[in-house]
Coordinates of C-alpha atoms in Angstrom, one line a residue:
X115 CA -13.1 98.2 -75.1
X116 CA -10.4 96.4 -75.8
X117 CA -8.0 95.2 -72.5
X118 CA -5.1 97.2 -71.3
X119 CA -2.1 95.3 -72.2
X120 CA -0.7 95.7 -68.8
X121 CA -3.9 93.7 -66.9
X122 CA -3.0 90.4 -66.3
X123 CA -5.7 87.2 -65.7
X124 CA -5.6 86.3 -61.8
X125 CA -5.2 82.4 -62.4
X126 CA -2.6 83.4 -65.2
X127 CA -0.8 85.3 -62.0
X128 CA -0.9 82.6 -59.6
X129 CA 0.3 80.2 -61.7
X130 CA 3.0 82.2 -62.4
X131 CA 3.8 82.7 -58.7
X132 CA 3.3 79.3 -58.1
X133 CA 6.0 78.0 -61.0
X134 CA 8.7 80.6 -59.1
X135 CA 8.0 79.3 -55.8
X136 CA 8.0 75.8 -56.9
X137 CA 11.2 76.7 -59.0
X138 CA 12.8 78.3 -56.1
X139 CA 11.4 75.2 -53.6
X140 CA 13.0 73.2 -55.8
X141 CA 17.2 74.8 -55.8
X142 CA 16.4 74.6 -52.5
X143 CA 16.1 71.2 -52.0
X144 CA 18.7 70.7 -54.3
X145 CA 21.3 72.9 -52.2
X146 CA 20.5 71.2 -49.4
X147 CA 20.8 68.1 -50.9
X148 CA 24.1 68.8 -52.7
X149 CA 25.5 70.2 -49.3
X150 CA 24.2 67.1 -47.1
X151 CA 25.7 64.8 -50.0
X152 CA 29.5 67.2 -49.8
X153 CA 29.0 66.9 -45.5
X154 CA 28.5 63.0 -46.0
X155 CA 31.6 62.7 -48.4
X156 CA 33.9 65.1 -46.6
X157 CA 32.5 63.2 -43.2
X158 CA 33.5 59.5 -44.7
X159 CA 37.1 60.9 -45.9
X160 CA 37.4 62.6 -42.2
X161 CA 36.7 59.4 -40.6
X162 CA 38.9 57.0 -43.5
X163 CA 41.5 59.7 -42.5
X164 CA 41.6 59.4 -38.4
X165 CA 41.1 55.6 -38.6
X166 CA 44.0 55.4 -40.7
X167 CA 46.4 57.5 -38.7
X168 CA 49.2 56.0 -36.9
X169 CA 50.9 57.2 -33.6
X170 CA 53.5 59.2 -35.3
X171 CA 51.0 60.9 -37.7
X172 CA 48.9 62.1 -34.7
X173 CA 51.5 63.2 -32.3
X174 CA 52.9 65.0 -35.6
X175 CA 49.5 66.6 -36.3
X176 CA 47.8 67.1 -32.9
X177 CA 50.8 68.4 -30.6
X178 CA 48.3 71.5 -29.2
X179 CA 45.7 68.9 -28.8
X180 CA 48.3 66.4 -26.2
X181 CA 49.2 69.8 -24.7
X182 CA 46.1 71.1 -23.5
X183 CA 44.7 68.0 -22.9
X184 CA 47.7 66.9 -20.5
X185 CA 47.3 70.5 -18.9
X186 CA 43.2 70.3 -18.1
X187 CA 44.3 66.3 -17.1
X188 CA 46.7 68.0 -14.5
X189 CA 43.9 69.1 -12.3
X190 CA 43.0 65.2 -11.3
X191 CA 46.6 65.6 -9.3
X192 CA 44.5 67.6 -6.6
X193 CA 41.9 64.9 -6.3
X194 CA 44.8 61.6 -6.0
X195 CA 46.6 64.4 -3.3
X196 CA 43.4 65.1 -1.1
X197 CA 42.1 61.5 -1.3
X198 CA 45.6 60.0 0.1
X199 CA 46.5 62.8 2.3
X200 CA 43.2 62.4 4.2
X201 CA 43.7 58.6 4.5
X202 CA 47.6 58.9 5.9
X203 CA 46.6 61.7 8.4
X204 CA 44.7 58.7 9.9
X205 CA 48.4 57.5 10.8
X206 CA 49.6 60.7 10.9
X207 CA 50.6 61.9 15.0
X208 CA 49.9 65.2 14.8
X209 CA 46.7 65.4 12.7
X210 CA 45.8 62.1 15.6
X211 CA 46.4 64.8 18.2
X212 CA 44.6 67.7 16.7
X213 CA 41.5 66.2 15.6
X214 CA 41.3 62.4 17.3
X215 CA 40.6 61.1 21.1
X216 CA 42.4 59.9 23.5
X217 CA 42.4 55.8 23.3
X218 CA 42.5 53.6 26.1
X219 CA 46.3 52.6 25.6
X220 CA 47.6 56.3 25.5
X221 CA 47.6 56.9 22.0
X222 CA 45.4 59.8 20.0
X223 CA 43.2 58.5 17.5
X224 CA 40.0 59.4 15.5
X225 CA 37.3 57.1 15.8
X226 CA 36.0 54.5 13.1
X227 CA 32.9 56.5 12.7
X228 CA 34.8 59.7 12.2
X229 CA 37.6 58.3 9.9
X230 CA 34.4 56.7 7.6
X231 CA 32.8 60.7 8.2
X232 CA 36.0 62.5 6.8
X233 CA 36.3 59.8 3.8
X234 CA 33.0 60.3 2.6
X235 CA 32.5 63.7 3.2
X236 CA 34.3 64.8 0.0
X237 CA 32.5 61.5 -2.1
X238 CA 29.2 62.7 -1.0
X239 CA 30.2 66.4 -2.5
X240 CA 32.0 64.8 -5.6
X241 CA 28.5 63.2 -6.6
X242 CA 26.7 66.1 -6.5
X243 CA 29.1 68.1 -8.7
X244 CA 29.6 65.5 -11.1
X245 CA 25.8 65.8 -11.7
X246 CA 25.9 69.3 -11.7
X247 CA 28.3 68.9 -14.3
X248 CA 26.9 66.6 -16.5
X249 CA 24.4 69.6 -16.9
X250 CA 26.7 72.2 -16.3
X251 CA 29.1 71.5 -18.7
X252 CA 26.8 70.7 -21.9
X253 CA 25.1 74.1 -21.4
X254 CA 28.2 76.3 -20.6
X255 CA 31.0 74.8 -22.1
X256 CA 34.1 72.5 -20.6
X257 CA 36.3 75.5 -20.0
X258 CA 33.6 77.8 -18.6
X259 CA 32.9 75.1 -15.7
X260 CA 36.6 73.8 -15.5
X261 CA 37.6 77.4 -15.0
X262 CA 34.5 77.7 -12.2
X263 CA 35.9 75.1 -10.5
X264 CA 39.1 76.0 -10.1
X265 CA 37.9 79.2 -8.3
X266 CA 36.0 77.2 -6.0
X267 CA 39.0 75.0 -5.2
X268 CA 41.0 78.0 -4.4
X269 CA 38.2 79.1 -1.7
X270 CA 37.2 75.8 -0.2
X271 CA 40.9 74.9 0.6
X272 CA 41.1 78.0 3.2
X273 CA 38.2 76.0 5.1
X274 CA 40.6 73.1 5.6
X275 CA 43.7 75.5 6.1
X276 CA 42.3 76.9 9.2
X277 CA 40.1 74.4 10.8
X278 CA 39.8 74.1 14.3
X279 CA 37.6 71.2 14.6
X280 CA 37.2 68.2 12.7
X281 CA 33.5 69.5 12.2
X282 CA 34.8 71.9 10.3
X283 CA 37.2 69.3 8.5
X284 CA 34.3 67.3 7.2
X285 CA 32.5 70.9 5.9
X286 CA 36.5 71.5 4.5
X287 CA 36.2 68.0 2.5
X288 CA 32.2 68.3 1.5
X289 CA 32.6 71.5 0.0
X290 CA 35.9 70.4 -2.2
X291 CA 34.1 67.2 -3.6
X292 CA 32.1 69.6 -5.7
X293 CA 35.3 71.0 -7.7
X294 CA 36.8 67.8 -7.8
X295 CA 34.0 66.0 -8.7
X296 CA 33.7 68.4 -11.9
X297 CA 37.6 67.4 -12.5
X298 CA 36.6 63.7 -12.6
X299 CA 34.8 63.4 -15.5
X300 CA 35.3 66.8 -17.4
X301 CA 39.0 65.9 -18.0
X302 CA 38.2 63.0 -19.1
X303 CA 35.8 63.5 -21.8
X304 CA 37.6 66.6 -23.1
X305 CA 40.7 64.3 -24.1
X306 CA 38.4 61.8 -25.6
X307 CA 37.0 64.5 -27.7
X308 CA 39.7 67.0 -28.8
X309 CA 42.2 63.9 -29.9
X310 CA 42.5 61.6 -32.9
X311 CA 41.1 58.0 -31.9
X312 CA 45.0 56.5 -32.1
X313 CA 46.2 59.0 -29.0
X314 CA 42.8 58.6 -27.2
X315 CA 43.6 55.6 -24.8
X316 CA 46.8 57.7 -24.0
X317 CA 45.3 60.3 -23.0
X318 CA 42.6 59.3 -21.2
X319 CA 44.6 57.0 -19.4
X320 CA 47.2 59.7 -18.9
X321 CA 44.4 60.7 -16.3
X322 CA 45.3 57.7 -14.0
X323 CA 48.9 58.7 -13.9
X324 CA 47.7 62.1 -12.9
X325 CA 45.6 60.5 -10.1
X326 CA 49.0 58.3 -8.8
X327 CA 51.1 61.3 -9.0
X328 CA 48.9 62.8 -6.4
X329 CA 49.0 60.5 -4.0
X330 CA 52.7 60.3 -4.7
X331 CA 53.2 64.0 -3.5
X332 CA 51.1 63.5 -0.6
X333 CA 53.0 60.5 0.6
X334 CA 56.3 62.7 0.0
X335 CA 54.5 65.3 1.7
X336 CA 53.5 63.5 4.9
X337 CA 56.7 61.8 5.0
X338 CA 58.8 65.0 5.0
X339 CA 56.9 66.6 7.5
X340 CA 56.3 62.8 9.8
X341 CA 58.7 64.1 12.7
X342 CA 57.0 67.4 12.9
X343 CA 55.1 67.8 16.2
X344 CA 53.4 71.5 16.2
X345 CA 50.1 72.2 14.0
X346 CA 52.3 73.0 10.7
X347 CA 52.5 69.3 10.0
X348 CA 49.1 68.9 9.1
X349 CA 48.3 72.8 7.4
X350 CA 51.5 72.6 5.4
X351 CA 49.9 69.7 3.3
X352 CA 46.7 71.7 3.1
X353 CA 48.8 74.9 2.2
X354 CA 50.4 72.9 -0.7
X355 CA 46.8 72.3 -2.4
X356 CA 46.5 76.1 -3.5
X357 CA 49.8 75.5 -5.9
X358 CA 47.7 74.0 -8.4
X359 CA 44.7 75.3 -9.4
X360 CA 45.7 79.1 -10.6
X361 CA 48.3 77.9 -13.0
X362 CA 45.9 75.9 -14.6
X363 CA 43.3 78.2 -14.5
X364 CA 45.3 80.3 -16.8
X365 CA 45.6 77.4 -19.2
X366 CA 41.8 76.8 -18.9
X367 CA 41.4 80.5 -20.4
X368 CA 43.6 79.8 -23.1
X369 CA 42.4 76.5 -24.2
X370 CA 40.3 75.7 -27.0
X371 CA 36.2 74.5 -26.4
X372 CA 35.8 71.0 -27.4
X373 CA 34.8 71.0 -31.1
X374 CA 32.5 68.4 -30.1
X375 CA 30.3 71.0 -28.0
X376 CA 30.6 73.5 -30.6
X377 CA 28.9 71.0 -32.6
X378 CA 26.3 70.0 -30.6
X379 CA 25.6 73.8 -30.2
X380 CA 25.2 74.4 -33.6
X381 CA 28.4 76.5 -33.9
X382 CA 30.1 75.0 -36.8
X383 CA 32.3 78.2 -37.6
X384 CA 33.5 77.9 -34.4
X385 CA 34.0 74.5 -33.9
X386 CA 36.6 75.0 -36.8
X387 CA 38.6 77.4 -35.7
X388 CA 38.7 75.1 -32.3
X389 CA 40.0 72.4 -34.4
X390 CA 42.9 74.4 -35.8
X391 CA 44.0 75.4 -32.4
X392 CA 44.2 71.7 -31.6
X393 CA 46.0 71.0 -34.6
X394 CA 49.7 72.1 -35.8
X395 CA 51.0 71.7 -39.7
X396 CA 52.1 68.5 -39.7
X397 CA 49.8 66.9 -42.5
X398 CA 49.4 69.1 -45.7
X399 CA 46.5 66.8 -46.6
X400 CA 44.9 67.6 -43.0
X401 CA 41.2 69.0 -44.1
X402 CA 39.4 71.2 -41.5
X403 CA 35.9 70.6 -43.0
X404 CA 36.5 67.4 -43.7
X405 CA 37.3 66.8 -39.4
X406 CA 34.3 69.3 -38.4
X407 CA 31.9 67.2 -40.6
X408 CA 32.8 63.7 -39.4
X409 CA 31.7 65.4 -36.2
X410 CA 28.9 67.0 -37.4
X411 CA 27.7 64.0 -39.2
X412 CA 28.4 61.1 -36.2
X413 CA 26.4 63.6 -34.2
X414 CA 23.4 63.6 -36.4
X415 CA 23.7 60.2 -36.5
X416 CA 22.9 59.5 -33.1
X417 CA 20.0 62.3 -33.0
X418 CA 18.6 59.8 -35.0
X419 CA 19.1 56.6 -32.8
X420 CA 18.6 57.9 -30.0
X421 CA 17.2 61.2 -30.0
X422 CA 18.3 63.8 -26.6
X423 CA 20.9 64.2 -24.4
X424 CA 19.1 63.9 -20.6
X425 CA 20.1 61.0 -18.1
X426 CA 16.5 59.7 -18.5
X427 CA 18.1 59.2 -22.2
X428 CA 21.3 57.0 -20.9
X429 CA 18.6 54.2 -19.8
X430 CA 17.0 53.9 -22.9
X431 CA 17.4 51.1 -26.1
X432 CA 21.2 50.0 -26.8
X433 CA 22.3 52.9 -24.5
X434 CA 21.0 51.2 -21.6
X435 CA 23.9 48.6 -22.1
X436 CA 26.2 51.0 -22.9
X437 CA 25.1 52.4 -19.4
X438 CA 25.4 48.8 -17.7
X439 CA 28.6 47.9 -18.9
X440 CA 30.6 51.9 -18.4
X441 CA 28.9 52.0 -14.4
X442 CA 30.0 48.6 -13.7
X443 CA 33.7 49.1 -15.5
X444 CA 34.2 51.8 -13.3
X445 CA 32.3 50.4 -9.8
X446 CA 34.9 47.4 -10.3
X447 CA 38.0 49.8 -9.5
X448 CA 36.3 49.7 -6.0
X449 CA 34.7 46.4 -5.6
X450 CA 38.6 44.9 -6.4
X451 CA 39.6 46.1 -3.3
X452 CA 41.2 49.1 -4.8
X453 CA 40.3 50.9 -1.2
X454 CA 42.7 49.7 0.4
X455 CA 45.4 51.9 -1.6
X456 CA 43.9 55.3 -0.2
X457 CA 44.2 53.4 3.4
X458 CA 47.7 52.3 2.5
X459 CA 49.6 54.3 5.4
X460 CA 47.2 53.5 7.9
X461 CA 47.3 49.7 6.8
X462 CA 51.2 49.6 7.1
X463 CA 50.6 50.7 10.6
X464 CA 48.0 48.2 11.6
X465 CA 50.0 45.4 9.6
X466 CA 52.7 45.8 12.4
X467 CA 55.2 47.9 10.5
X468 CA 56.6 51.0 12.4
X469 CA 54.9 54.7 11.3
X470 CA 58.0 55.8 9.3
X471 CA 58.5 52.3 7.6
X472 CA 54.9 52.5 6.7
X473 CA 55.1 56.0 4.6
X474 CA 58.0 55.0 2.9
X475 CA 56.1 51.8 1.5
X476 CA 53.5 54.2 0.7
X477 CA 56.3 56.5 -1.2
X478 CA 57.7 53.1 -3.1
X479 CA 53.6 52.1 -3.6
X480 CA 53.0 55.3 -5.3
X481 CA 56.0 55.1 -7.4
X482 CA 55.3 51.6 -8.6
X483 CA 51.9 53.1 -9.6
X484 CA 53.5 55.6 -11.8
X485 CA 55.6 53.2 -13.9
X486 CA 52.7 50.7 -13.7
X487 CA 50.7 53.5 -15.7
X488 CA 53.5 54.2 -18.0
X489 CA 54.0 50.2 -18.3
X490 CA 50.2 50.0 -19.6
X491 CA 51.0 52.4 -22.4
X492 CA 53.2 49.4 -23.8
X493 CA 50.7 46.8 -22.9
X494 CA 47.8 48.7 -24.3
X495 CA 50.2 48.6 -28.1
X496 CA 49.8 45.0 -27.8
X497 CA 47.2 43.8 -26.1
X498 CA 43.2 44.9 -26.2
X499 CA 41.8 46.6 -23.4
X500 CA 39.9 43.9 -22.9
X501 CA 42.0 41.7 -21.7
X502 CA 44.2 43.5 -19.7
X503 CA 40.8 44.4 -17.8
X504 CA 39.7 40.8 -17.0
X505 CA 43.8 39.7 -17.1
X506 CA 43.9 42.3 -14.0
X507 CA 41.1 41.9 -12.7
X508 CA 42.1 37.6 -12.2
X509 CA 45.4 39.2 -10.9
X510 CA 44.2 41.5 -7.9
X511 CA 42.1 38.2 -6.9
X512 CA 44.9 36.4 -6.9
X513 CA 47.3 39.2 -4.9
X514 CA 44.2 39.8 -2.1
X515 CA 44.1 36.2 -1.2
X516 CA 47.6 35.9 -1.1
X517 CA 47.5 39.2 1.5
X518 CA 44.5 37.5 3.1
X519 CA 47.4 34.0 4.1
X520 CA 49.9 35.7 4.8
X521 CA 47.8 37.8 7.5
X522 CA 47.2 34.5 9.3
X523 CA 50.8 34.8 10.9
X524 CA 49.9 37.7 12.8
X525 CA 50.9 41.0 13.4
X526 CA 53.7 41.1 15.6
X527 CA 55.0 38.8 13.0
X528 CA 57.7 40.8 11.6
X529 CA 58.0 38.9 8.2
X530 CA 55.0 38.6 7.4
X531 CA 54.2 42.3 8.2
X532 CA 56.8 42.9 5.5
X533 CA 55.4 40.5 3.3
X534 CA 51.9 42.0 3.5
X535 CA 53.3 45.1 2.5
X536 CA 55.9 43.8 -0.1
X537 CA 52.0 42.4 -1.8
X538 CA 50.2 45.4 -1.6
X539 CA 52.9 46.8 -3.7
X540 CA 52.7 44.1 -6.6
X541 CA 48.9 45.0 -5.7
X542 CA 49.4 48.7 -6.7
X543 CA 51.7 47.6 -9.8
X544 CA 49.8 45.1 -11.2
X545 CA 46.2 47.9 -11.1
X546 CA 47.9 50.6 -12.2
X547 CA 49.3 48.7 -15.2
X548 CA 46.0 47.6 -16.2
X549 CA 42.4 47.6 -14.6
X550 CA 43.3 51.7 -13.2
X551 CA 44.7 53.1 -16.6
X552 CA 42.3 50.8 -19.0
X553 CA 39.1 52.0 -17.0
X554 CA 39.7 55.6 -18.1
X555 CA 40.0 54.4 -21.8
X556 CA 36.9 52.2 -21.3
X557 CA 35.0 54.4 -20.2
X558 CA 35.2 57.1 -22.6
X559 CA 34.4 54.8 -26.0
X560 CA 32.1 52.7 -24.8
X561 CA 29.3 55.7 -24.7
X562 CA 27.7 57.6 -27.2
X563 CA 29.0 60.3 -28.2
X564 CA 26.0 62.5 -27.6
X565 CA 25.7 61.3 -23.7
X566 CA 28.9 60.9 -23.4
X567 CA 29.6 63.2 -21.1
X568 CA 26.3 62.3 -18.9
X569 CA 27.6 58.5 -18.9
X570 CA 30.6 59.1 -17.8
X571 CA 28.9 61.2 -14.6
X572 CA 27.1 58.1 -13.7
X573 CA 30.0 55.9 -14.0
X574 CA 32.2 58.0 -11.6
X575 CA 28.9 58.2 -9.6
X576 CA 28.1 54.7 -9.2
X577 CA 32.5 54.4 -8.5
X578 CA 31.5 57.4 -5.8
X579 CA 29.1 55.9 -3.9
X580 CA 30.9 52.8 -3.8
X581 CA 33.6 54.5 -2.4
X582 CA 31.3 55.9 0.2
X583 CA 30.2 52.2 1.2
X584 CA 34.3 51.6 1.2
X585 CA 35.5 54.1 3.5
X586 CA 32.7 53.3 5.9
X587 CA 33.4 49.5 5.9
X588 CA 37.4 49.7 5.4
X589 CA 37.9 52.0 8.6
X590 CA 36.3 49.6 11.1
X591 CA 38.1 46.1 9.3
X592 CA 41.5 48.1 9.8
X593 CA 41.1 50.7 12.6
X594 CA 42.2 48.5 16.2
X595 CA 39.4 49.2 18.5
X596 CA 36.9 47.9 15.5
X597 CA 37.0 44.9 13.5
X598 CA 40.7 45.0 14.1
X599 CA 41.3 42.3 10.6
X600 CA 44.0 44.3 9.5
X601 CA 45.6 41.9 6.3
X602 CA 42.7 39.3 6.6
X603 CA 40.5 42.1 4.8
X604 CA 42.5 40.5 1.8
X605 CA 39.6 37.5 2.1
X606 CA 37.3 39.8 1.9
X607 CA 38.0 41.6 -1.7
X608 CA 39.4 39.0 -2.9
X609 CA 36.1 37.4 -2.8
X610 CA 34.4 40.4 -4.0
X611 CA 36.9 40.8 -6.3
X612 CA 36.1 37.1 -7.8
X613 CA 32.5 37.7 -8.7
X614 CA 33.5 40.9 -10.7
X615 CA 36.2 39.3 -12.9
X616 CA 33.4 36.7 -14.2
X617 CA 31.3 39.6 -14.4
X618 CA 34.0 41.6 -16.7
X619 CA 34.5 37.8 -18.4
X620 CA 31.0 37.6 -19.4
X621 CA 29.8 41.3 -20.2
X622 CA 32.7 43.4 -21.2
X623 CA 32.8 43.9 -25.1
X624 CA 35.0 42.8 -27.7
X625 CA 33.3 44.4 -30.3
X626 CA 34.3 48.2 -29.0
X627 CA 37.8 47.5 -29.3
X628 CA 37.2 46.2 -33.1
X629 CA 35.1 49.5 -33.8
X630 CA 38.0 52.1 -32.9
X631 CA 40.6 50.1 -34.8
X632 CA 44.2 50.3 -34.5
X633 CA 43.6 52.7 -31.0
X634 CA 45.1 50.6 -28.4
X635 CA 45.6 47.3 -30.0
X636 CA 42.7 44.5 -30.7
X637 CA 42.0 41.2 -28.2

């Protein structure tokens, strides 16, 4: 019998089968090779477009971008307010009265021991919540945890508002180091990340300015309220700390998720229509997909050098330098004697100047730290961030020894007293213009973008801790029933400050500034 014309052989079928799947294997491969070859092409003329771009085609293209970064930036005004206004109430008479002891020459005081206590109480919470962010952040989102943290600011500040004690004053400060400890670094890496490469330094330094301008209110604060005798002086500047944190929460919920996150997350649609709301209309040859897969294609590119995005993953190959280099850039803020800025009030007052005089040096200080910030904006269009860093660095030396001579006249030396002060203001000008500002900018290129955010936690950690070492040991060289060294702590840092200038000589890149370009100049 002959064989139905519809049976087919078996190995006839399977090879047929096998020629479609191999067919359809094969467009396939070539899809995904013709859309990996259009991500690499768009991703080149994305990155040939941002390198290229000057100041004025950035600030023309990225306006949304400079706004919301400036607004999340705004939070790190709380942190440069509590940090100062807990180190004047140390010179303060009615927060001495409330909280201190009575000393042995009639005057209220709080004790070495307590004054280091209250200092590190909010460092110790700020490094456990800039961990917690690191991980936080990656898995939620930067505005999810920003706006978190704002909520928890509001809460924590009614612990300081109506404490009784100063045990309750040190649970006030632990419990608001957490919040601001997420401000630290999550402001930071969300301007490096939703802004062109030419505005980054700006930006990021525009942080520092933020932190000055706190401790300029709370200076103005504490001077208005100086000749105040009843418990108001000290909860009005604890009052003024909830003004803050709900308009920007309501920026927070209107801002735009980092693109860069969105990437990483695998939410490429999304991470588009992030970069439009960053961006306005001022480049008609600006290219959305051409922006999302430079992203896209820098962050595949360091999956493949260095695979994960854990802390373990910070200490390992050419990150481990990058590590080294970003830890110690930021722990040489502290070990420059930069300490002694938070203390400032207090200082004034053990120098020999009267408590008035002494918070409104701290007023002018704080001042002279704003401009010094804007003045690095200049100095960062012609110089490289290198070396303003190490050219600061050699100039605090210089100022701390100076401090250190002058000291030797004595206190009730009423030049000199003036001239101690009169040098911790060229101190404050002279970091703010370069080592304060340039660290922010530093910071934020000199990691990978993939750990970037995890970096930058253990660089303000390792910062942290030293400042936990700082306002343990600055208390007892200033406070008069201590060490009692008052400007002869100037020796001291400027020593310090000495080893980490050949440090910054020796180990801080040049190569970094080369890699970014025209950003903030070249060395």
């Amino acid at each position: 019998m002959a064989a139905d014309s519809h049976d087919t052989d078996p190995q006839t079928a399977d090879a047929n089968a096998a020629h479609v799947d191999g067919s359809a294997v094969t467009r396939l491969a070539e899809k995904r090779n013709s859309d990996f070859a259009t991500l690499v092409e768009d991703a080149q003329l994305g990155t040939a477009k941002e390198q290229q771009m000057s100041i004025k085609q950035a600030l023309k293209l990225y306006p949304k971008a400079i706004g919301w970064s400036v607004l999340l930036s705004t939070a790190i005004i709380m942190e440069g307010y509590d940090v100062v206004l807990m180190g004047s109430f140390f010179a303060f008479p009615p927060f001495q009265e409330k909280y201190g002891v009575l000393n042995p020459d009639g005057t209220y005081g709080l004790t070495a021991a307590w004054q280091a206590g209250l200092s590190n109480a909010i460092n110790v919470g700020q490094i456990l919540g800039l961990f917690a962010n690191g991980i936080i952040s990656e898995r939620f989102g930067y505005r999810k945890t920003m706006m978190g943290s704002l909520f928890l600011t509001v809460a924590f500040i009614f612990v300081l508002f109506f404490a009784q004690n100063v045990e309750t004053l040190l649970v006030g400060e632990f419990l608001m180091g957490f919040p601001l400890g997420v401000f630290q670094t999550l402001t930071v890496t969300y301007a490096s990340e939703v802004c062109p490469v030419v505005l980054r330094c700006y930006l990021t330094t525009y942080v520092n300015l933020c932190w000055v301008i706190g401790q300029f209110i709370a200076s103005g604060v504490l001077k208005g309220l100086v000749d105040r005798k009843d418990e108001w002086a000290y909860r009005i500047p604890f009052a003024i700390q909830w003004v803050w944190p709900i308009p920007i929460l309501v920026g927070v919920f209107l801002a735009p998720e980092s693109p860069w996150w969105l990437v990483r997350k695998g939410r490429i649609e999304e991470a588009k229509r992030s970069v439009l709301r960053l961006t306005g209309k001022g480049d008609p040859d600006f290219n959305v997909d051409e922006t999302v897969a430079m992203i896209i294609h820098t962050n595949e590119l360091e999956k493949e050098i260095a695979a994960g995005t854990t802390y373990m993953d910070c200490f390992k190959g050419t990150d481990l330098r990058r590590t080294e280099i970003v830890c110690l850039t930021w722990a040489a803020q502290n070990l420059s004697g930069a300490g002694l800025m938070s203390y400032s009030t207090y200082f004034y007052v053990q120098a020999g100047l009267a408590t008035s005089n002494s918070f409104s040096m701290s007023l002018g200080q704080y001042a002279l730290g704003m401009v010094g910030t804007l003045f690095s904006w200049v100095l960062m269009t012609y110089f490289g961030r290198r070396t303003l860093y190490v050219g600061g660095l050699a100039g605090l030396c210089v100022v701390l020894f100076i401090v250190g001579f002058v000291s030797l006249a004595g206190n009730e030396n009423t030049s000199a007293s003036w001239a101690t002060g009169s040098m911790l203001l060229v101190y404050t000008f002279l970091y703010d213009s370069t080592v304060g500002p340039v660290c922010y900018s530093l910071v934020s290129e000199l990691s990978s973008t993939r750990l970037r955010t995890k970096t930058v936690v253990l660089a303000r950690n390792t910062y942290n801790m030293l400042s936990i070492v700082n306002n343990v040991i600055i208390p007892y060289m200033l406070n008069p029933t201590a060490w009692a060294w008052a400007g002869k702590a100037g020796f001291f840092w400027g020593s310090i400050c000495l080893t980490v200038v050949v440090w910054a000589f020796f180990r801080l890149p040049r190569s970094e500034e080369r890699r970014v370009g025209k950003e903030c100049g070249s060395s």
